[in-house]
Coordinates of C-alpha atoms and ligand atoms in Angstrom, one line a residue:
M23 CA -61.0 52.3 53.0
S24 CA -64.3 53.1 55.0
G25 CA -64.4 55.8 57.6
K26 CA -63.8 55.0 61.1
A27 CA -61.1 52.0 61.1
R28 CA -62.7 48.9 63.2
Y29 CA -59.8 48.3 65.1
D30 CA -57.2 50.4 66.7
A31 CA -54.7 48.1 65.7
I32 CA -54.3 45.0 64.4
V33 CA -51.3 42.5 66.0
I34 CA -49.9 39.9 63.5
G35 CA -48.9 37.0 65.4
A36 CA -49.8 35.6 69.2
G37 CA -46.1 34.3 69.5
H38 CA -45.5 36.1 72.9
N39 CA -44.0 39.1 71.5
G40 CA -47.3 39.5 69.8
M41 CA -49.2 39.3 72.8
A42 CA -47.2 41.4 75.0
C43 CA -47.7 44.7 72.6
A44 CA -51.1 43.4 72.8
F45 CA -51.4 43.6 76.3
Y46 CA -49.8 46.6 76.6
L47 CA -52.3 48.1 73.7
A48 CA -54.8 47.4 75.2
R49 CA -53.5 48.6 78.8
A50 CA -54.0 51.9 76.8
R51 CA -57.3 51.5 76.1
R52 CA -56.8 50.7 72.4
R53 CA -59.1 48.2 70.6
V54 CA -56.8 45.0 69.7
L55 CA -57.2 42.1 67.6
V56 CA -54.3 39.3 67.5
I57 CA -54.6 37.4 64.1
E58 CA -52.5 34.2 64.3
A59 CA -52.0 31.4 61.4
A60 CA -51.7 28.5 63.5
D61 CA -54.0 26.8 66.2
A62 CA -52.9 28.2 69.2
A63 CA -51.1 31.2 71.0
G64 CA -47.3 31.3 71.7
G65 CA -45.5 31.7 68.1
A66 CA -42.3 29.1 68.4
A67 CA -43.4 28.1 72.3
R68 CA -46.9 27.3 71.3
P69 CA -48.1 23.1 72.3
V70 CA -48.4 20.8 69.8
V71 CA -49.3 17.3 69.9
F72 CA -46.2 14.8 70.7
G73 CA -47.9 11.1 71.1
D74 CA -49.6 11.5 74.4
L75 CA -47.7 15.0 75.3
Q76 CA -48.3 18.5 75.0
V77 CA -44.8 19.8 73.8
P78 CA -43.9 23.8 72.8
Y79 CA -43.8 23.9 68.9
A80 CA -39.2 24.3 70.1
A81 CA -39.2 27.1 72.7
H82 CA -38.3 24.7 75.1
L83 CA -37.1 26.7 78.8
D84 CA -37.4 30.2 79.4
Y85 CA -33.8 31.9 79.6
G86 CA -35.4 35.2 81.1
F87 CA -38.8 36.4 80.4
S88 CA -38.9 39.9 81.8
R89 CA -40.1 39.8 85.3
G90 CA -41.3 43.1 84.7
V91 CA -43.3 41.8 81.8
A92 CA -44.9 39.0 84.4
S93 CA -45.8 41.1 86.8
D94 CA -47.6 43.8 84.2
M95 CA -50.0 41.1 83.1
A96 CA -50.5 39.5 86.8
L97 CA -48.8 36.2 85.0
D98 CA -49.3 34.7 88.6
R99 CA -53.0 35.3 88.5
H100 CA -54.1 33.5 85.3
G101 CA -52.4 30.7 85.5
L102 CA -48.5 30.9 85.4
A103 CA -46.5 28.9 88.4
W104 CA -42.8 27.4 88.3
A105 CA -41.7 23.7 88.1
D106 CA -38.4 24.7 88.5
R107 CA -37.3 28.8 88.9
D108 CA -33.1 27.8 88.6
I109 CA -32.6 24.5 86.7
G110 CA -28.9 23.1 87.5
A111 CA -26.7 22.0 84.5
S112 CA -24.4 19.9 83.9
A113 CA -21.4 19.4 81.4
F114 CA -20.0 16.4 79.6
G115 CA -17.2 16.5 77.5
I116 CA -15.6 13.6 75.4
D117 CA -14.4 11.6 78.3
D118 CA -16.5 10.6 81.8
Q119 CA -15.7 14.3 83.1
Q120 CA -18.9 16.2 84.0
I121 CA -18.9 19.4 85.9
D122 CA -21.5 20.8 87.7
Y123 CA -22.8 24.7 87.4
A124 CA -25.5 27.6 87.9
L125 CA -24.6 31.1 86.0
S126 CA -26.9 32.7 88.7
S127 CA -24.4 31.0 91.3
T128 CA -21.8 32.0 93.1
D129 CA -20.9 28.3 94.1
A130 CA -18.0 27.4 91.6
P131 CA -18.6 24.4 89.7
T132 CA -17.8 21.4 91.0
A133 CA -15.0 18.8 89.9
I134 CA -13.0 21.8 88.2
G135 CA -9.1 23.1 90.0
A136 CA -8.4 25.3 93.1
R137 CA -7.5 27.7 90.3
D138 CA -10.4 27.5 88.3
A139 CA -12.6 27.2 91.3
A140 CA -10.5 30.8 92.7
A141 CA -11.6 32.4 89.3
W142 CA -15.3 31.3 89.8
A143 CA -16.8 34.2 91.4
P144 CA -14.2 37.1 90.7
F145 CA -15.2 36.4 86.7
R146 CA -19.3 35.4 87.7
E147 CA -19.1 39.3 89.6
R148 CA -17.3 41.5 86.5
M149 CA -19.5 39.6 83.8
T150 CA -22.6 40.0 85.6
R151 CA -22.1 43.7 86.5
F152 CA -21.2 44.1 82.3
A153 CA -23.9 42.0 81.9
S154 CA -26.3 44.7 83.6
I155 CA -25.5 47.3 81.3
I156 CA -26.8 45.3 78.4
D157 CA -29.7 44.3 80.9
D158 CA -30.3 47.9 80.8
I159 CA -30.3 48.1 77.7
A160 CA -32.6 45.9 76.7
H161 CA -35.4 47.5 78.9
R162 CA -35.0 50.5 76.7
V163 CA -36.9 51.4 74.0
P164 CA -33.5 52.7 71.4
P165 CA -33.5 56.4 71.5
R166 CA -32.6 58.6 68.6
L167 CA -29.2 59.2 67.8
A168 CA -29.4 62.9 67.4
G169 CA -33.3 63.2 69.2
A170 CA -33.0 66.0 72.3
G171 CA -35.2 65.6 75.5
A172 CA -35.9 62.1 76.4
D173 CA -33.5 60.6 73.8
A174 CA -30.7 63.0 74.5
R175 CA -31.4 61.5 78.5
A176 CA -31.5 58.0 77.5
W177 CA -27.9 58.4 75.9
L178 CA -27.0 60.5 79.3
A179 CA -28.3 57.5 81.5
I180 CA -26.9 54.7 79.7
A181 CA -23.4 56.5 79.4
W182 CA -23.6 57.4 83.8
R183 CA -24.2 53.3 83.5
L184 CA -20.9 52.8 82.1
R185 CA -18.8 55.8 83.9
R186 CA -20.3 53.8 87.1
L187 CA -18.3 51.0 86.1
G188 CA -15.1 52.8 87.2
R189 CA -11.9 53.5 84.9
E190 CA -10.5 49.7 85.2
D191 CA -13.7 48.1 84.8
M192 CA -15.0 50.7 81.8
R193 CA -11.9 49.9 80.3
E194 CA -12.2 45.8 81.1
F195 CA -16.1 46.3 79.5
L196 CA -15.1 47.8 75.7
R197 CA -11.7 45.6 75.8
I198 CA -13.4 42.1 76.3
G199 CA -16.7 43.3 74.3
A200 CA -14.0 43.6 71.5
I201 CA -12.6 40.1 71.4
N202 CA -14.5 36.7 71.3
M203 CA -16.0 34.2 74.0
F204 CA -12.1 31.8 73.7
D205 CA -9.9 34.5 74.0
A206 CA -12.0 36.2 77.0
L207 CA -12.2 32.5 78.9
E208 CA -8.4 31.5 78.1
E209 CA -7.9 34.8 80.1
H210 CA -9.8 33.2 83.1
F211 CA -10.0 29.6 83.0
E212 CA -7.3 26.2 82.4
D213 CA -10.4 23.7 82.6
P214 CA -11.1 23.1 78.9
L215 CA -14.9 21.5 79.2
L216 CA -15.5 24.1 82.0
K217 CA -14.8 26.5 79.3
G218 CA -16.1 24.9 76.2
A219 CA -19.8 25.0 78.6
L220 CA -19.7 29.3 80.0
A221 CA -18.7 29.4 75.5
A222 CA -21.7 27.3 74.8
E223 CA -24.0 29.4 77.2
A224 CA -23.1 32.1 74.7
L225 CA -23.8 30.7 71.3
I226 CA -27.3 28.9 72.6
G227 CA -29.2 30.2 69.7
H228 CA -27.0 31.8 67.9
G229 CA -24.7 31.7 64.4
L230 CA -21.4 31.8 66.7
A231 CA -19.1 29.8 67.3
P232 CA -16.4 30.8 70.8
R233 CA -14.2 32.2 68.1
S234 CA -16.4 34.4 66.4
P235 CA -16.8 38.6 67.1
N236 CA -20.0 39.3 69.2
S237 CA -19.9 36.4 71.3
V238 CA -19.2 38.0 74.5
L239 CA -22.0 40.3 73.6
T240 CA -24.2 36.9 74.0
F241 CA -22.7 35.9 76.7
F242 CA -23.6 38.7 78.4
S243 CA -26.7 38.7 77.2
R244 CA -27.9 34.8 78.5
L245 CA -26.2 36.7 81.6
S246 CA -28.2 39.3 81.7
G247 CA -31.4 39.1 84.6
T248 CA -31.0 36.5 87.0
A249 CA -29.3 34.1 84.8
A250 CA -31.2 31.4 85.9
V251 CA -33.1 28.9 83.5
A252 CA -36.7 28.3 84.3
M253 CA -39.6 26.1 83.5
P254 CA -43.1 27.0 83.8
R255 CA -45.3 24.3 85.1
G256 CA -47.3 22.9 82.3
G257 CA -44.0 23.5 79.9
M258 CA -43.6 27.0 78.0
P259 CA -47.3 26.4 76.1
A260 CA -48.9 27.0 80.3
L261 CA -46.8 30.5 79.9
A262 CA -48.6 31.2 76.5
A263 CA -51.8 30.6 77.7
A264 CA -51.3 32.8 80.3
M265 CA -50.5 35.4 78.2
E266 CA -53.0 34.6 75.8
S267 CA -55.1 35.0 79.5
A268 CA -54.6 37.7 80.4
C269 CA -54.6 40.0 76.7
R270 CA -58.2 38.1 77.1
S271 CA -58.9 39.8 80.1
R272 CA -58.1 43.4 78.7
Q273 CA -60.4 43.0 75.8
V274 CA -58.1 42.0 73.5
A275 CA -59.9 39.6 70.4
F276 CA -57.9 36.7 69.2
R277 CA -58.4 34.8 65.9
F278 CA -56.7 32.0 65.0
G279 CA -55.9 29.6 62.5
L280 CA -55.9 32.0 59.0
G281 CA -52.9 34.0 58.4
V282 CA -52.8 37.7 57.2
R283 CA -51.6 37.6 53.3
R284 CA -51.1 41.7 53.0
I285 CA -50.8 44.5 55.0
V286 CA -53.1 47.0 53.1
V287 CA -52.0 50.2 52.3
A288 CA -54.0 53.2 51.5
D289 CA -53.1 56.9 51.0
D290 CA -50.0 55.5 51.9
R291 CA -50.2 54.5 55.2
A292 CA -51.4 51.0 56.8
A293 CA -55.0 50.4 57.0
G294 CA -55.5 47.0 57.9
V295 CA -54.9 43.6 56.4
E296 CA -56.0 41.1 54.1
L297 CA -56.7 37.4 55.5
D298 CA -55.5 34.4 53.1
D299 CA -59.3 33.8 52.3
G300 CA -59.3 37.7 50.8
Q301 CA -61.4 39.3 54.3
I302 CA -60.0 43.1 55.0
I303 CA -60.2 43.7 58.6
E304 CA -59.8 47.7 59.3
A305 CA -57.2 49.0 61.2
A306 CA -55.5 52.3 62.4
N307 CA -52.2 50.2 62.9
V308 CA -51.0 47.2 62.0
V309 CA -48.1 45.5 64.4
S310 CA -46.1 42.4 63.0
S311 CA -44.3 39.7 64.9
A312 CA -42.8 38.3 61.7
D313 CA -39.7 39.4 60.8
A314 CA -38.5 42.7 59.4
W315 CA -38.0 41.3 55.7
T316 CA -41.4 39.5 55.7
T317 CA -43.6 42.2 57.0
G318 CA -42.1 45.0 55.0
V319 CA -41.1 43.5 51.4
E320 CA -43.8 39.8 51.5
L321 CA -46.7 42.3 53.9
I322 CA -46.5 45.2 52.9
G323 CA -44.6 45.0 49.2
A324 CA -41.6 46.8 48.2
A325 CA -43.8 49.1 46.1
H326 CA -44.1 50.8 49.2
L327 CA -41.2 51.0 50.5
D328 CA -38.4 52.9 49.0
T329 CA -35.3 51.1 47.6
G330 CA -32.9 52.2 50.2
T331 CA -35.2 50.6 53.1
V332 CA -36.0 47.2 50.8
R333 CA -32.6 47.4 50.8
R334 CA -30.9 47.3 54.7
L335 CA -33.6 44.7 55.0
R336 CA -32.4 42.3 52.3
H337 CA -28.8 42.8 54.3
V338 CA -30.6 41.9 58.0
R339 CA -28.8 38.5 58.5
G340 CA -30.6 35.3 59.9
R341 CA -30.0 32.1 58.8
G342 CA -31.4 29.7 61.0
C343 CA -28.9 27.7 63.1
A344 CA -30.7 25.8 66.0
A345 CA -33.3 22.8 66.0
R346 CA -35.4 20.7 68.4
V347 CA -34.9 16.7 68.6
D348 CA -38.2 15.4 71.1
L349 CA -37.9 12.0 72.4
L350 CA -41.2 10.3 73.7
L351 CA -39.3 7.6 76.3
D352 CA -40.9 4.2 77.7
D353 CA -39.3 4.4 80.3
L354 CA -36.7 5.9 82.5
S355 CA -35.8 3.6 84.6
G356 CA -32.6 3.0 86.1
L357 CA -31.5 6.4 85.3
D358 CA -30.1 9.2 87.5
R359 CA -33.2 11.1 88.3
R360 CA -31.6 14.1 90.0
L361 CA -28.9 14.4 86.7
L362 CA -31.7 14.4 84.5
G363 CA -33.4 16.8 86.3
R364 CA -30.9 19.2 85.2
R365 CA -30.1 20.7 81.7
L366 CA -27.3 18.6 80.5
I367 CA -24.8 20.7 77.9
F368 CA -22.9 18.2 75.7
S369 CA -20.5 20.8 74.8
G370 CA -17.1 19.5 75.0
D371 CA -14.3 21.7 74.6
M372 CA -14.1 25.2 72.6
D373 CA -12.2 24.1 69.9
R374 CA -15.5 21.1 69.6
L375 CA -17.2 23.7 69.5
E376 CA -15.5 25.6 67.1
R377 CA -15.5 23.0 64.3
A378 CA -19.2 21.9 64.4
F379 CA -19.8 25.5 63.7
N380 CA -17.2 25.7 61.2
E381 CA -19.5 22.5 58.9
S382 CA -22.4 23.9 59.3
K383 CA -20.9 27.5 57.5
Y384 CA -20.4 25.1 54.5
G385 CA -24.0 24.3 54.8
G386 CA -23.5 20.6 56.3
V387 CA -24.7 19.4 60.3
S388 CA -22.8 18.9 62.2
A389 CA -21.6 15.8 62.7
D390 CA -20.9 16.0 66.7
P391 CA -23.0 18.9 67.8
L392 CA -23.6 20.7 70.6
V393 CA -26.2 19.1 72.4
E394 CA -28.9 21.3 75.2
L395 CA -30.8 17.9 76.6
V396 CA -33.8 18.1 78.9
F397 CA -36.4 16.1 80.4
P398 CA -39.7 18.4 80.9
T399 CA -41.2 15.5 82.6
V400 CA -39.2 15.1 85.3
I401 CA -38.8 18.5 85.6
D402 CA -42.2 19.2 86.1
P403 CA -44.1 15.9 86.3
A404 CA -47.0 17.8 85.5
Q405 CA -46.5 17.2 82.1
K406 CA -46.5 13.4 82.3
T407 CA -50.1 13.2 81.1
G408 CA -49.3 9.2 80.3
A409 CA -46.9 6.5 81.0
R410 CA -44.5 8.8 78.5
H411 CA -41.9 10.5 79.2
L412 CA -40.3 13.2 76.9
A413 CA -36.6 14.2 76.7
S414 CA -36.1 17.4 74.4
A415 CA -32.7 18.6 72.9
L416 CA -31.7 21.7 71.1
V417 CA -29.1 20.8 68.3
Q418 CA -26.3 23.0 67.1
Y419 CA -25.5 23.6 64.2
V420 CA -28.0 22.5 61.8
P421 CA -28.2 25.4 58.7
R422 CA -30.8 26.2 57.3
D423 CA -31.2 24.1 54.2
A424 CA -34.7 23.7 52.1
N425 CA -33.4 21.5 49.3
D426 CA -32.1 18.9 51.8
N427 CA -34.9 16.3 52.1
D428 CA -32.5 14.4 54.6
I429 CA -31.4 17.1 56.6
G430 CA -33.8 15.7 59.7
T431 CA -32.4 12.7 59.7
R432 CA -28.6 13.8 59.9
T433 CA -30.5 16.5 62.8
L434 CA -31.8 12.9 64.0
D435 CA -28.5 10.8 63.9
A436 CA -26.0 13.7 65.0
A437 CA -28.0 14.0 68.3
R438 CA -28.3 10.2 69.3
T439 CA -24.4 10.4 68.8
V440 CA -23.7 13.2 71.3
I441 CA -26.8 12.2 73.8
E442 CA -25.7 7.8 73.7
R443 CA -21.9 9.1 74.1
H444 CA -23.3 9.5 77.9
L445 CA -26.6 8.3 78.3
P446 CA -26.0 4.5 76.6
G447 CA -28.4 2.8 75.3
L448 CA -31.3 5.7 76.4
F449 CA -32.4 5.5 72.2
D450 CA -33.3 2.2 73.0
R451 CA -36.2 3.3 75.3
V452 CA -37.7 5.8 72.4
T453 CA -40.9 5.5 70.9
A454 CA -41.4 8.6 68.5
T455 CA -39.0 11.4 67.4
R456 CA -40.2 14.9 66.7
V457 CA -37.1 16.8 64.3
T458 CA -37.6 20.3 63.9
T459 CA -35.1 22.2 61.8
P460 CA -35.2 25.8 60.7
V461 CA -36.8 24.8 57.6
D462 CA -39.1 23.4 59.7
V463 CA -39.3 26.7 61.8
E464 CA -39.4 28.9 58.4
R465 CA -42.4 26.5 56.8
D466 CA -44.2 26.5 60.0
T467 CA -44.3 29.9 61.5
G468 CA -43.4 32.3 58.9
I469 CA -40.3 33.1 60.0
R470 CA -37.5 33.9 57.4
G471 CA -34.3 31.8 57.8
G472 CA -35.9 29.9 60.9
H473 CA -33.6 31.7 63.2
W474 CA -34.0 31.9 67.0
H475 CA -33.9 35.8 67.0
H476 CA -35.8 36.4 63.8
A477 CA -32.6 37.9 63.1
E478 CA -28.9 37.7 64.4
I479 CA -27.5 39.2 67.1
A480 CA -24.3 41.4 66.9
L481 CA -23.2 44.8 67.3
D482 CA -24.7 45.6 63.6
Q483 CA -28.4 44.2 64.2
F484 CA -28.3 45.8 68.0
F485 CA -29.6 48.3 69.7
M486 CA -30.1 51.4 67.2
L487 CA -28.9 49.1 64.8
R488 CA -31.5 46.5 64.9
P489 CA -32.8 45.1 63.0
A490 CA -31.4 47.9 60.3
P491 CA -30.4 50.9 60.8
T492 CA -33.2 53.4 60.1
L493 CA -35.8 51.1 61.3
S494 CA -35.0 50.6 65.1
R495 CA -38.3 52.3 66.8
Y496 CA -40.3 49.6 65.6
A497 CA -41.9 51.8 63.4
L498 CA -41.5 50.6 59.3
P499 CA -41.4 54.0 57.1
V500 CA -45.1 53.7 56.1
P501 CA -46.9 54.9 58.6
G502 CA -49.2 52.7 60.5
A503 CA -47.0 49.8 60.0
W504 CA -44.9 48.4 63.4
L505 CA -42.9 45.9 64.4
C506 CA -42.6 43.8 67.4
G507 CA -41.6 40.8 67.2
A508 CA -37.9 38.7 68.3
C509 CA -36.4 40.7 64.9
T510 CA -36.9 44.0 66.9
H511 CA -34.7 45.4 69.9
P512 CA -33.4 44.0 72.3
G513 CA -33.7 40.2 69.8
G514 CA -35.4 37.1 70.8
G515 CA -35.6 34.1 73.0
I516 CA -39.1 34.5 75.2
T517 CA -38.8 37.7 77.1
G518 CA -42.0 39.6 76.1
L519 CA -39.7 42.8 75.4
P520 CA -40.0 43.8 72.1
G521 CA -43.6 43.9 72.4
R522 CA -43.5 45.8 75.0
H523 CA -41.2 48.0 73.9
A524 CA -43.5 48.0 70.3
A525 CA -46.7 49.1 71.8
A526 CA -44.8 51.7 74.1
R527 CA -43.7 53.8 71.0
I528 CA -47.3 53.5 69.6
I529 CA -49.2 54.4 72.0
E530 CA -46.2 57.9 72.6
P531 CA -48.0 61.1 71.9
G532 CA -47.0 62.3 68.7
S533 CA -46.3 58.5 67.4
S534 CA -48.0 57.8 63.8
S535 CA -50.6 55.8 65.5
Ligands
FAD12 C1 -35.6 25.1 67.7 C2 -35.7 27.0 68.9 C3 -35.6 26.5 70.0 C4 -36.1 27.7 70.7 N1 -35.8 27.2 71.9 C5 -35.9 28.3 72.9 C6 -36.4 27.9 73.6 O1 -35.8 27.0 75.0 N2 -36.3 29.7 74.9 C7 -36.5 30.4 74.0 O2 -36.6 31.3 75.2 N3 -36.4 30.9 72.7 C8 -35.8 29.6 72.0 N4 -36.2 29.7 70.6 C9 -36.4 31.1 70.6 C10 -37.7 32.1 70.8 O3 -38.7 30.2 70.6 C11 -38.2 33.0 69.6 O4 -36.8 33.8 70.0 C12 -39.6 34.0 70.2 O5 -40.0 32.8 69.8 C13 -39.9 35.0 69.4 O6 -40.8 35.4 69.8 P1 -41.9 36.4 68.4 O7 -43.0 36.5 69.5 O8 -41.1 37.5 68.4 O9 -42.1 35.1 67.6 P2 -42.4 33.8 67.2 O10 -42.9 33.0 68.0 O11 -41.8 32.7 66.4 O12 -43.9 34.2 66.6 C14 -44.8 34.8 65.3 C15 -45.7 34.1 65.7 O13 -46.5 35.1 64.0 C16 -47.3 33.8 63.5 N5 -47.0 34.8 61.9 C17 -46.4 35.3 61.7 N6 -46.7 35.3 60.1 C18 -47.9 35.5 60.5 C19 -48.8 35.8 59.5 N7 -48.3 36.7 57.7 N8 -50.5 35.7 59.3 C20 -50.4 35.4 60.7 N9 -49.5 35.0 61.6 C21 -48.3 35.1 61.0 C22 -46.5 32.6 63.8 O14 -47.3 31.4 63.4 C23 -46.2 32.7 64.7 O15 -47.4 32.7 65.7 C24 -36.1 29.0 70.3 C25 -36.2 29.1 69.0 C26 -35.8 27.4 68.0 C27 -35.8 28.4 65.9

């Protein structure tokens, strides 16, 4: 390679984590180039055309974008506005029961018994307090286990957060974290649908069922921050557009439509990238928002890694289970618009969720899946560019099965069965469908397994163990090569935090950058 590198950093992928990382690096006066294989920024939230609408590729809602990242990037000045910052939820079982609730609110859900209504505020208050510990951890770069100085101070701060819970809550935090959502909810509530809806909140995006270990951890993650679910005006692609604009205002350069096929290693350190057309671009650092396996083994190459690292990368668990079903609808006349402006959670009770998960465990598409349905053009009329409306459903559990050519059809049929139970005749208004299963996500984003979080969220893949032991601090064993995507701490969902943490590590004095 030639002398001085053209860029201080090349970021692979213009998903929100790649862009958050690029922004913070550029703010620290690094020359940054973002290379994205797709034609637009946003990763799983990038805009794609569906009929006469622009829809997000997969991610349709904001479950907790970091307020800190939004403020640092001044996203409001780059066009970000909100259609709804706290979308209410309605849960449905298999009969006519409907429970309206908001995880962000101390108001008890509707249509539940007096005992459950009285239990709501104390349950929510305590869980939110526990979730604030996870939120605190999510906002930290994982410290070294045996490090001194800043590392030791970080561990002390975490211990102090726990200690401040008080003896009784500290004991309960450790106890409840070790059980599962099924048992935790059985202890607090009676209503089967309420328990199903709360379990569903913990499970969305995760390959877990109510009785799975780690489901309380994912519930705490869901409750972190305000616990509100939001939609930007213009949908999730508008958030991506604002991030791209903020990056450009810091002189970050972008290249779209060509992928990186190899991270170039010279003299035992990352020295740039080779694009799909063979072009080589030099950089002192290469930061990848692709998953850990793809970055380490496919882009860097096993020959540059020790066998222990390759083994650890192989064992990172992340098989996708979430699919997106988009529906274009002729009209919504006669339907309750107030209801369509909410998140509709077709969860049923916890046993139904468990059975749905069981089918996918053995490779099948759940015939009676968990569905979260929103009508983006009702929540945000600005998204309605033509005559038609959009309904967007998250469907779980749909396994990643590359050999199953009918998986899209069966996913659509399963979603239809569940949705029509509560909104009969809705599919008669459908004029076009778009189905995205984990295999599609893997093909279209390069994320191995097509998993929502690029790697499952579980205690053994969390914080200083994410994505794998010894790889938790964003640096790969090849100096100058870094990870910044959802496979790193604190995981996926559109938050911007992994990208911000990775940048903090790269610009840290004494880093290998
Ligand atoms: C079906 C589904 C629905 C989801 N819905 C939501 C939701 O509603 N809300 C939410 O918050 N989260 C949702 N998620 C999760 C969310 O989309 C991810 O956690 C998030 O996108 C991760 O962001 P990222 O920037 O780390 O990676 P990604 O968004 O995956 O971006 C990675 C980018 O890197 C690019 N790339 C990869 N390899 C290369 C290469 N070699 N060269 C060039 N470019 C490359 C890809 O094209 C992609 O643009 C959903 C996920 C799925 C699968």
